[in-house]
Each structure stands twice: as C-alpha cells, then as structure tokens.
Short mmCIF file of C-alpha atoms in Angstrom, two decimals:
data_model
loop_
_atom_site.label_atom_id
_atom_site.label_comp_id
_atom_site.label_asym_id
_atom_site.label_seq_id
_atom_site.Cartn_x
_atom_site.Cartn_y
_atom_site.Cartn_z
CA UNK A 1 16.40 -60.50 -88.15
CA UNK A 2 17.84 -63.95 -88.84
CA UNK A 3 21.27 -62.41 -89.30
CA UNK A 4 20.98 -60.65 -85.93
CA UNK A 5 20.00 -63.92 -84.25
CA UNK A 6 22.64 -66.03 -85.83
CA UNK A 7 25.52 -63.62 -85.33
CA UNK A 8 26.41 -64.68 -81.81
CA UNK A 9 25.47 -68.34 -82.06
CA UNK A 10 26.37 -69.36 -85.67
CA UNK A 11 24.30 -72.20 -87.14
CA UNK A 12 23.43 -73.67 -83.66
CA UNK A 13 19.99 -71.90 -83.58
CA UNK A 14 16.74 -73.62 -84.41
CA UNK A 15 13.30 -71.85 -84.56
CA UNK A 16 10.09 -73.71 -84.91
CA UNK A 17 7.88 -70.79 -86.07
CA UNK A 18 8.43 -67.02 -86.62
CA UNK A 19 5.32 -64.55 -86.70
CA UNK A 20 5.38 -60.86 -87.41
CA UNK A 21 2.56 -58.66 -86.06
CA UNK A 22 2.06 -54.93 -86.75
CA UNK A 23 -1.00 -54.04 -84.66
CA UNK A 24 -1.59 -53.08 -82.03
CA UNK A 25 2.09 -53.08 -81.34
CA UNK A 26 4.71 -54.40 -83.68
CA UNK A 27 6.25 -57.62 -82.44
CA UNK A 28 7.98 -60.75 -83.48
CA UNK A 29 7.09 -64.12 -82.02
CA UNK A 30 9.55 -66.99 -82.09
CA UNK A 31 8.18 -70.35 -81.02
CA UNK A 32 10.20 -73.43 -79.89
CA UNK A 33 13.54 -71.49 -79.94
CA UNK A 34 16.59 -73.74 -79.42
CA UNK A 35 20.22 -72.93 -79.09
CA UNK A 36 22.79 -75.81 -78.99
CA UNK A 37 26.17 -76.02 -77.36
CA UNK A 38 29.27 -75.51 -79.32
CA UNK A 39 31.46 -78.65 -80.29
CA UNK A 40 33.73 -78.92 -77.07
CA UNK A 41 30.50 -79.30 -74.90
CA UNK A 42 28.83 -81.85 -77.15
CA UNK A 43 25.63 -81.50 -79.03
CA UNK A 44 23.52 -80.52 -76.05
CA UNK A 45 20.96 -77.91 -75.52
CA UNK A 46 22.31 -74.57 -74.20
CA UNK A 47 19.02 -72.63 -74.31
CA UNK A 48 15.46 -73.19 -75.20
CA UNK A 49 12.13 -71.31 -74.90
CA UNK A 50 8.49 -72.16 -75.62
CA UNK A 51 8.04 -68.60 -76.92
CA UNK A 52 10.17 -65.56 -77.41
CA UNK A 53 8.42 -62.25 -78.10
CA UNK A 54 10.19 -59.01 -79.24
CA UNK A 55 8.19 -55.84 -79.06
CA UNK A 56 9.59 -53.25 -81.71
CA UNK A 57 9.37 -49.57 -82.45
CA UNK A 58 7.07 -48.92 -85.43
CA UNK A 59 9.05 -46.06 -86.99
CA UNK A 60 12.42 -47.83 -86.74
CA UNK A 61 10.77 -50.97 -88.47
CA UNK A 62 9.76 -48.83 -91.37
CA UNK A 63 13.35 -47.89 -91.78
CA UNK A 64 14.36 -51.62 -91.68
CA UNK A 65 15.84 -51.47 -88.17
CA UNK A 66 14.83 -53.82 -85.26
CA UNK A 67 14.64 -51.37 -82.37
CA UNK A 68 13.54 -53.75 -79.51
CA UNK A 69 11.61 -52.13 -76.68
CA UNK A 70 10.86 -55.36 -74.73
CA UNK A 71 11.95 -58.86 -74.59
CA UNK A 72 9.57 -61.56 -73.19
CA UNK A 73 10.65 -65.07 -72.53
CA UNK A 74 7.89 -67.71 -71.90
CA UNK A 75 9.33 -70.96 -70.14
CA UNK A 76 12.93 -70.42 -70.98
CA UNK A 77 15.68 -72.91 -69.89
CA UNK A 78 19.34 -72.44 -69.59
CA UNK A 79 21.75 -75.36 -69.24
CA UNK A 80 25.00 -74.04 -67.83
CA UNK A 81 27.87 -76.53 -67.99
CA UNK A 82 31.27 -75.85 -66.21
CA UNK A 83 34.26 -77.70 -67.68
CA UNK A 84 37.45 -78.76 -65.72
CA UNK A 85 39.24 -75.65 -66.87
CA UNK A 86 36.57 -73.44 -65.32
CA UNK A 87 35.09 -72.30 -68.63
CA UNK A 88 31.38 -72.28 -69.21
CA UNK A 89 29.32 -73.32 -72.35
CA UNK A 90 28.17 -69.72 -72.90
CA UNK A 91 31.74 -68.24 -72.91
CA UNK A 92 31.98 -68.18 -76.94
CA UNK A 93 28.58 -66.60 -77.21
CA UNK A 94 29.34 -63.86 -74.67
CA UNK A 95 32.55 -63.12 -76.33
CA UNK A 96 30.89 -62.73 -79.76
CA UNK A 97 28.26 -60.48 -78.36
CA UNK A 98 30.88 -58.21 -76.65
CA UNK A 99 32.56 -57.71 -80.14
CA UNK A 100 29.21 -56.68 -81.77
CA UNK A 101 28.17 -54.04 -79.28
CA UNK A 102 27.49 -50.32 -79.78
CA UNK A 103 27.26 -47.38 -77.54
CA UNK A 104 23.98 -45.67 -76.62
CA UNK A 105 25.71 -42.41 -75.92
CA UNK A 106 28.06 -40.34 -78.00
CA UNK A 107 31.43 -40.33 -76.28
CA UNK A 108 33.14 -37.14 -75.40
CA UNK A 109 36.21 -36.19 -77.46
CA UNK A 110 38.26 -36.47 -74.26
CA UNK A 111 37.30 -40.18 -73.93
CA UNK A 112 38.28 -41.14 -77.52
CA UNK A 113 41.77 -42.23 -76.39
CA UNK A 114 40.36 -44.40 -73.49
CA UNK A 115 40.48 -48.14 -74.03
CA UNK A 116 37.06 -49.61 -74.97
CA UNK A 117 35.27 -51.54 -72.15
CA UNK A 118 32.63 -54.23 -73.01
CA UNK A 119 29.32 -52.35 -73.42
CA UNK A 120 25.72 -53.27 -73.54
CA UNK A 121 24.81 -55.78 -76.28
CA UNK A 122 22.71 -54.20 -79.09
CA UNK A 123 19.82 -56.74 -78.41
CA UNK A 124 19.53 -55.94 -74.81
CA UNK A 125 16.21 -53.90 -74.68
CA UNK A 126 14.93 -51.37 -72.05
CA UNK A 127 12.42 -53.96 -70.63
CA UNK A 128 12.80 -57.67 -70.04
CA UNK A 129 10.30 -60.06 -68.68
CA UNK A 130 10.94 -63.78 -68.00
CA UNK A 131 8.16 -66.09 -67.04
CA UNK A 132 8.47 -69.66 -65.63
CA UNK A 133 12.11 -69.89 -66.38
CA UNK A 134 14.69 -72.49 -65.37
CA UNK A 135 18.59 -72.79 -65.03
CA UNK A 136 20.36 -75.93 -64.60
CA UNK A 137 24.01 -75.92 -63.47
CA UNK A 138 26.23 -78.87 -64.31
CA UNK A 139 29.69 -79.09 -62.83
CA UNK A 140 31.93 -82.25 -63.05
CA UNK A 141 32.18 -83.95 -59.65
CA UNK A 142 29.07 -82.31 -58.24
CA UNK A 143 25.36 -82.85 -58.27
CA UNK A 144 23.36 -80.75 -60.77
CA UNK A 145 21.72 -77.71 -59.33
CA UNK A 146 18.24 -76.63 -60.57
CA UNK A 147 16.61 -73.40 -60.15
CA UNK A 148 13.00 -73.49 -61.18
CA UNK A 149 10.04 -71.10 -61.53
CA UNK A 150 12.33 -68.09 -62.36
CA UNK A 151 10.46 -64.92 -62.83
CA UNK A 152 12.12 -61.63 -63.80
CA UNK A 153 10.87 -58.21 -64.47
CA UNK A 154 13.29 -55.59 -65.47
CA UNK A 155 12.17 -52.07 -66.44
CA UNK A 156 13.68 -48.79 -68.03
CA UNK A 157 17.18 -50.32 -68.49
CA UNK A 158 19.74 -47.40 -68.71
CA UNK A 159 23.37 -46.67 -68.41
CA UNK A 160 22.57 -43.14 -67.03
CA UNK A 161 20.46 -43.92 -63.80
CA UNK A 162 19.45 -46.94 -61.52
CA UNK A 163 16.58 -49.00 -62.84
CA UNK A 164 14.19 -51.23 -60.94
CA UNK A 165 13.92 -55.10 -61.15
CA UNK A 166 12.50 -58.06 -59.30
CA UNK A 167 13.55 -61.66 -59.64
CA UNK A 168 12.28 -64.72 -57.98
CA UNK A 169 12.97 -68.58 -58.20
CA UNK A 170 12.10 -71.83 -56.49
CA UNK A 171 14.48 -74.47 -55.13
CA UNK A 172 13.87 -77.88 -53.43
CA UNK A 173 12.78 -77.61 -49.82
CA UNK A 174 12.72 -73.78 -50.22
CA UNK A 175 9.72 -71.41 -50.58
CA UNK A 176 10.05 -68.83 -53.36
CA UNK A 177 13.21 -66.68 -53.00
CA UNK A 178 12.92 -63.00 -53.99
CA UNK A 179 15.50 -60.47 -54.90
CA UNK A 180 14.32 -56.89 -55.68
CA UNK A 181 15.58 -53.29 -55.78
CA UNK A 182 17.57 -51.39 -58.29
CA UNK A 183 20.43 -51.87 -60.59
CA UNK A 184 22.91 -49.41 -61.77
CA UNK A 185 24.95 -50.28 -64.79
CA UNK A 186 28.19 -48.24 -65.56
CA UNK A 187 28.82 -48.83 -69.24
CA UNK A 188 32.24 -47.32 -69.23
CA UNK A 189 33.44 -49.84 -66.51
CA UNK A 190 31.18 -52.62 -67.67
CA UNK A 191 30.08 -52.79 -64.03
CA UNK A 192 26.65 -53.53 -62.64
CA UNK A 193 26.01 -52.33 -58.99
CA UNK A 194 23.11 -53.38 -56.67
CA UNK A 195 21.37 -50.56 -55.13
CA UNK A 196 18.87 -50.84 -52.09
CA UNK A 197 18.31 -54.58 -52.85
CA UNK A 198 16.44 -56.92 -50.54
CA UNK A 199 16.71 -60.72 -50.46
CA UNK A 200 13.70 -62.61 -48.91
CA UNK A 201 13.73 -66.35 -48.09
CA UNK A 202 11.07 -67.84 -45.83
CA UNK A 203 10.06 -64.98 -43.58
CA UNK A 204 13.50 -63.25 -43.30
CA UNK A 205 14.64 -60.23 -45.40
CA UNK A 206 18.27 -59.29 -45.94
CA UNK A 207 19.67 -56.10 -47.38
CA UNK A 208 22.07 -57.01 -50.32
CA UNK A 209 24.74 -54.91 -51.75
CA UNK A 210 27.75 -55.39 -54.11
CA UNK A 211 28.57 -55.30 -57.81
CA UNK A 212 29.17 -57.52 -60.76
CA UNK A 213 31.99 -56.80 -63.24
CA UNK A 214 31.81 -57.68 -66.89
CA UNK A 215 28.29 -59.04 -66.41
CA UNK A 216 27.77 -59.84 -70.02
CA UNK A 217 31.04 -61.60 -70.88
CA UNK A 218 32.97 -63.09 -67.97
CA UNK A 219 31.09 -62.06 -64.66
CA UNK A 220 33.04 -61.41 -61.57
CA UNK A 221 30.95 -61.08 -58.40
CA UNK A 222 31.46 -59.24 -55.14
CA UNK A 223 28.10 -59.64 -53.36
CA UNK A 224 27.19 -59.42 -49.67
CA UNK A 225 24.25 -59.73 -47.33
CA UNK A 226 23.97 -59.11 -43.63
CA UNK A 227 21.23 -59.40 -40.98
CA UNK A 228 21.11 -58.53 -37.31
CA UNK A 229 18.96 -60.36 -34.67
CA UNK A 230 17.36 -62.58 -37.41
CA UNK A 231 15.60 -65.82 -36.55
CA UNK A 232 17.91 -68.69 -36.69
CA UNK A 233 15.32 -71.25 -37.65
CA UNK A 234 14.75 -69.59 -40.99
CA UNK A 235 18.48 -69.21 -41.70
CA UNK A 236 19.18 -73.02 -41.11
CA UNK A 237 16.11 -73.94 -43.19
CA UNK A 238 17.76 -72.03 -46.14
CA UNK A 239 21.28 -73.34 -45.39
CA UNK A 240 19.78 -77.00 -45.18
CA UNK A 241 18.23 -76.63 -48.62
CA UNK A 242 21.51 -75.86 -50.06
CA UNK A 243 23.28 -78.66 -48.17
CA UNK A 244 25.26 -76.46 -45.83
CA UNK A 245 23.63 -77.74 -42.65
CA UNK A 246 21.76 -80.84 -41.38
CA UNK A 247 18.00 -81.02 -41.87
CA UNK A 248 17.80 -82.86 -38.54
CA UNK A 249 19.08 -79.79 -36.71
CA UNK A 250 16.32 -77.90 -34.88
CA UNK A 251 17.13 -74.33 -33.86
CA UNK A 252 15.49 -71.18 -32.89
CA UNK A 253 16.52 -67.79 -31.42
CA UNK A 254 18.29 -64.55 -32.43
CA UNK A 255 21.60 -64.56 -34.48
CA UNK A 256 23.66 -62.17 -36.65
CA UNK A 257 24.71 -63.40 -40.01
CA UNK A 258 27.13 -62.09 -42.76
CA UNK A 259 27.55 -63.77 -46.13
CA UNK A 260 29.52 -62.93 -49.31
CA UNK A 261 29.82 -64.26 -52.70
CA UNK A 262 33.21 -63.41 -54.39
CA UNK A 263 35.11 -64.12 -57.37
CA UNK A 264 34.88 -64.95 -61.06
CA UNK A 265 31.91 -67.06 -62.10
CA UNK A 266 33.97 -70.07 -62.78
CA UNK A 267 35.49 -70.14 -59.29
CA UNK A 268 33.14 -68.43 -56.91
CA UNK A 269 33.89 -68.64 -53.12
CA UNK A 270 31.05 -68.33 -50.63
CA UNK A 271 31.92 -66.97 -47.09
CA UNK A 272 29.73 -66.71 -44.11
CA UNK A 273 30.12 -65.58 -40.34
CA UNK A 274 27.39 -66.38 -37.84
CA UNK A 275 27.01 -65.07 -34.21
CA UNK A 276 24.66 -67.16 -32.11
CA UNK A 277 22.96 -65.25 -29.19
CA UNK A 278 21.79 -67.93 -26.85
CA UNK A 279 19.74 -69.81 -29.38
CA UNK A 280 18.04 -73.05 -28.49
CA UNK A 281 19.52 -75.98 -30.61
CA UNK A 282 18.64 -79.75 -30.80
CA UNK A 283 20.56 -82.09 -33.08
CA UNK A 284 20.20 -85.82 -32.58
CA UNK A 285 23.68 -86.33 -33.83
CA UNK A 286 25.39 -83.96 -31.42
CA UNK A 287 23.70 -82.25 -28.61
CA UNK A 288 20.85 -80.03 -27.38
CA UNK A 289 20.99 -76.95 -25.23
CA UNK A 290 21.34 -73.08 -25.41
CA UNK A 291 24.06 -72.11 -28.00
CA UNK A 292 26.27 -68.95 -27.97
CA UNK A 293 29.30 -68.17 -29.94
CA UNK A 294 30.73 -67.66 -33.43
CA UNK A 295 31.33 -69.61 -36.55
CA UNK A 296 33.08 -68.62 -39.79
CA UNK A 297 32.93 -70.82 -43.04
CA UNK A 298 34.39 -70.70 -46.59
CA UNK A 299 33.16 -72.78 -49.42
CA UNK A 300 34.95 -72.71 -52.79
CA UNK A 301 33.00 -73.84 -55.81
CA UNK A 302 35.34 -76.52 -56.74
CA UNK A 303 34.56 -80.19 -57.51
CA UNK A 304 33.83 -82.72 -54.75
CA UNK A 305 31.17 -82.96 -51.95
CA UNK A 306 30.32 -79.96 -49.88
CA UNK A 307 31.59 -81.62 -46.75
CA UNK A 308 35.12 -81.90 -48.12
CA UNK A 309 35.24 -78.42 -49.69
CA UNK A 310 33.93 -76.79 -46.48
CA UNK A 311 36.53 -74.86 -44.56
CA UNK A 312 36.23 -72.59 -41.37
CA UNK A 313 36.59 -72.47 -37.68
CA UNK A 314 34.41 -71.68 -34.50
CA UNK A 315 34.23 -71.07 -30.91
CA UNK A 316 31.02 -72.09 -29.37
CA UNK A 317 29.50 -72.58 -25.86
CA UNK A 318 26.26 -74.41 -24.97
CA UNK A 319 24.63 -74.14 -21.59
CA UNK A 320 22.13 -76.43 -19.68
CA UNK A 321 22.33 -79.05 -22.45
CA UNK A 322 22.58 -82.84 -23.02
CA UNK A 323 24.69 -84.91 -25.33
CA UNK A 324 22.72 -86.78 -28.07
CA UNK A 325 25.60 -88.18 -30.10
CA UNK A 326 25.63 -91.85 -29.55
CA UNK A 327 29.43 -92.33 -29.75
CA UNK A 328 30.15 -89.54 -27.16
CA UNK A 329 27.45 -90.86 -24.84
CA UNK A 330 28.93 -94.21 -24.91
CA UNK A 331 32.32 -92.82 -24.10
CA UNK A 332 31.16 -90.83 -21.16
CA UNK A 333 29.00 -93.63 -19.82
CA UNK A 334 32.07 -96.06 -20.16
CA UNK A 335 34.26 -93.68 -18.35
CA UNK A 336 31.86 -92.95 -15.61
CA UNK A 337 31.23 -96.53 -14.98
CA UNK A 338 34.91 -97.19 -14.57
CA UNK A 339 35.08 -94.61 -11.74
CA UNK A 340 32.16 -96.26 -9.95
CA UNK A 341 29.11 -94.12 -10.93
CA UNK A 342 25.69 -95.91 -10.88
CA UNK A 343 23.66 -96.34 -13.92
CA UNK A 344 21.52 -93.36 -13.00
CA UNK A 345 24.57 -91.16 -12.48
CA UNK A 346 26.11 -92.27 -15.66
CA UNK A 347 23.00 -91.10 -17.44
CA UNK A 348 23.11 -87.76 -15.60
CA UNK A 349 26.82 -87.41 -16.68
CA UNK A 350 25.68 -86.88 -20.32
CA UNK A 351 23.83 -83.70 -19.39
CA UNK A 352 25.79 -80.63 -18.62
CA UNK A 353 25.71 -77.16 -17.43
CA UNK A 354 28.43 -76.02 -19.62
CA UNK A 355 30.11 -77.40 -22.76
CA UNK A 356 32.66 -75.45 -24.74
CA UNK A 357 34.62 -75.99 -27.94
CA UNK A 358 37.16 -74.57 -30.33
CA UNK A 359 37.31 -76.25 -33.68
CA UNK A 360 38.48 -76.03 -37.40
CA UNK A 361 36.70 -77.39 -40.50
CA UNK A 362 38.83 -78.73 -43.27
CA UNK A 363 38.99 -81.90 -45.48
CA UNK A 364 35.67 -83.37 -44.39
CA UNK A 365 36.51 -83.13 -40.73
CA UNK A 366 35.84 -81.07 -37.73
CA UNK A 367 39.00 -80.78 -35.66
CA UNK A 368 38.43 -80.00 -32.06
CA UNK A 369 41.44 -78.38 -30.49
CA UNK A 370 39.61 -77.96 -27.18
CA UNK A 371 36.60 -79.59 -25.66
CA UNK A 372 35.46 -78.70 -22.16
CA UNK A 373 32.32 -80.17 -20.42
CA UNK A 374 31.14 -79.56 -16.98
CA UNK A 375 28.32 -81.22 -15.18
CA UNK A 376 27.38 -82.11 -11.54
CA UNK A 377 29.24 -85.48 -11.91
CA UNK A 378 32.19 -84.82 -14.10
CA UNK A 379 34.74 -82.31 -15.37
CA UNK A 380 35.84 -83.38 -18.90
CA UNK A 381 38.62 -82.02 -21.10
CA UNK A 382 39.47 -83.34 -24.51
CA UNK A 383 40.42 -82.96 -28.13
CA UNK A 384 39.85 -85.01 -31.43
CA UNK A 385 37.97 -85.05 -34.74
CA UNK A 386 34.58 -85.68 -36.18
CA UNK A 387 33.76 -86.67 -39.70
CA UNK A 388 31.14 -84.39 -41.40
CA UNK A 389 29.52 -86.65 -43.78
CA UNK A 390 28.38 -89.47 -41.34
CA UNK A 391 29.39 -87.94 -38.02
CA UNK A 392 31.76 -90.16 -36.08
CA UNK A 393 33.78 -89.01 -33.15
CA UNK A 394 37.36 -89.84 -32.39
CA UNK A 395 38.11 -88.16 -29.16
CA UNK A 396 40.88 -88.27 -26.46
CA UNK A 397 39.46 -87.11 -23.13
CA UNK A 398 40.52 -86.77 -19.51
CA UNK A 399 38.05 -86.59 -16.76
CA UNK A 400 37.93 -85.71 -13.10
CA UNK A 401 35.17 -85.51 -10.61
CA UNK A 402 33.23 -82.26 -10.56
CA UNK A 403 33.66 -79.95 -7.75
CA UNK A 404 29.85 -80.48 -7.12
CA UNK A 405 30.22 -84.18 -7.12
CA UNK A 406 29.97 -86.25 -3.79
CA UNK A 407 33.36 -86.71 -2.12
CA UNK A 408 32.69 -90.19 -0.99
CA UNK A 409 34.00 -91.63 -4.18
#
C-alpha cells in the first residue's frame, strides 16, 4: 500500500495514522494525510485530508491485491498554484499517474497498433465520496479563489456506460451551487462527456453540456450552459459574486443567457452572451429604467484585475428611465443651464424616454461609439469612454432642443 501511495508523489507524502479493518467490510483508514508540493513550488501543502478511507474487496486482499471499491475523503483540501508559464503544481503528479495506468478491458487485436491514450488511473475506484472539501486557487497577479463546502458523490464509474454524479460547493455571497447528472468516460480518447447535466445557483437551473479532454493529466475544457427567459436578478447575483458585475446593480425581468468555458486548464476563457428583454434595472452609478438589447463578453484567465481582462461589446436601449451617474447628470445640467432651462427643467432633462448606446469593452474601459438620449427637453448625441473600476465618464456630446420642447427658447 505504501508503495502504491508513494509512487505518484515520491517522498512528499506524510500520514499521521494508518488502520486496517477486515470486518464488516475490509477497509484502510488514513488519518491526517498530507502531500507537499514539489521543489519549484516551494515546501507548501498541495493536498491534505483529515481522513481517507479506502474500501477493499476481500478476496483480492487475500491475494495481496488492493482492489479499491470506494474512496471516501473527509475534509480534503487542494491548493492549486498556477505559475507564470501556465503550469500547475499537480502537473508532475498527473504525469506520473498517467504512466502507471492499466486498462480495464482487454483490447481487441485490431487496436494493438493504435497509439496509447492516457487511461484511467489504477487507484480510481468505481465509487467516490467527498465530504466538506475545499479547493484554493492561487494565480500570480490575481486574488486567491476559494471554493468551500465541496461535496461529491460519484457512483458506478465505468468506461462502458454513463454513470451518475452530484457535486456541490459554496462561494462567498452565493448560496450552494449544485451540478448533477451523468458523466461518460471514453477511455480510448481520454475524454469525459457531460450528459443531461443541470447546474443550479440560487433559484435558477441551467442545462450544461460539453466535454473535458485528458481529465486526469492536462484537462482541456469545452463546456457550455444556456437558459431562456430566466430571471435576470438571479443571474446578476451569481455574476456579482464572481466579480463580473456590480453588487449595486438591481435588476429583474426575463433574459436569455449563453455561457461557455473553453481551453486548457492553464489558460481558460469564459465567454458569455446575454439578451435583455425589457428588464427593470437600477444602478446608482449609471441609470435606471427598462433595459433591452444584447451584450457579449470574453474573459481570459490571465493575470490582472477582471476589469482590465474583460473584453466585449454591446448594443443596449433603455426606455422611460433616469440618469443616476453623477458625472453625466452634472454635464447635462450644465449644458441645459447654458441654453436657458430653469432648474426644474434641468432636473427633468436627466430623465428620458429613450437612451441608446453601442459600446466596446477593453483595457479597463467601456468605449461608447454611439450615445443617444431623448427626453421632452433635449436630444443628445455623443461618444466617449468610461472607466470600469471606478466609473468616470469622459464624453463629448452635442445637444439640440427636443421636438417636444417649447419653441419659445
């Protein structure tokens, strides 16, 4: 057993206590298990668990073989560190495991000449249970990301047929997020497919589909989810928890959403496309009103703050609204004062019947190529930029009296 445990990790493993039980079911219990990082990552903890239980087949044990039927991890913690070159601290362990795998099925003679693909590790049992787990992601130039309260149930693992699983985790400012359905592992291709999966966050459920290539060595993801006429409030609560939207934004109403997670694990790209269907929005840093239109975003997992990595474009229209951005309100009031509007009329000029904009997101800025506002007092056309971190507007606008404005001015 010690040889089997040390083979992929060398001498970086430490176990507090090992117990062997034969009845009622043969099992091995490891307490205070610790695995340390290799030299390039420093003497830090890669993995720890309060308790690891391995349930074994009795007859195989009598023959001196450790045939594991179930792996149970109590309070495991993974610390995943991403280096500047994109490599992770688990890479060397995964590579060693992939070189010590065996096949569950006898290969046909016609397949002998085919190149060997990474297969299922020997120690991967048919059943896996994780209780109260934790994963910490560390990337240079970014704040650490922590997933807590991880629970996993995987049953009847097979490379011949789909098998059920259920995973859940907690995240700051989020309720429990759950993903469940079936997985289908193609051993020949080293490919894991998601079948009939459902992701639930807050009170919204999304169908999830896709695949993960080389899941046990160098994972490459191609996953997507989509929802039609979902509640925008729940979507923005989730986006806010991950730093993709302002927590000050209040929004409610129907929208369509498509999101994907694509690329190798060391350089993932998150993409999203949202369609707003006359939703009510209120943001004290921008405006409030009834929002329609489309927005597409792209977020590479490179170093740096989210606001500077965020890319995208959009075309939005707001009806029956009011400006709430202090800079923009002051600009409008100053312009309307110059053309002779009263204080009351200046305040009225910050409300509007229609506001439309086309914009691009890049480099920490929103670049407005077109900004159009119409209210009973004014018709405004403009363009400019807005910083995303601490929204500050830099706009050039031209104004004219609205067709509905009194002609005495």
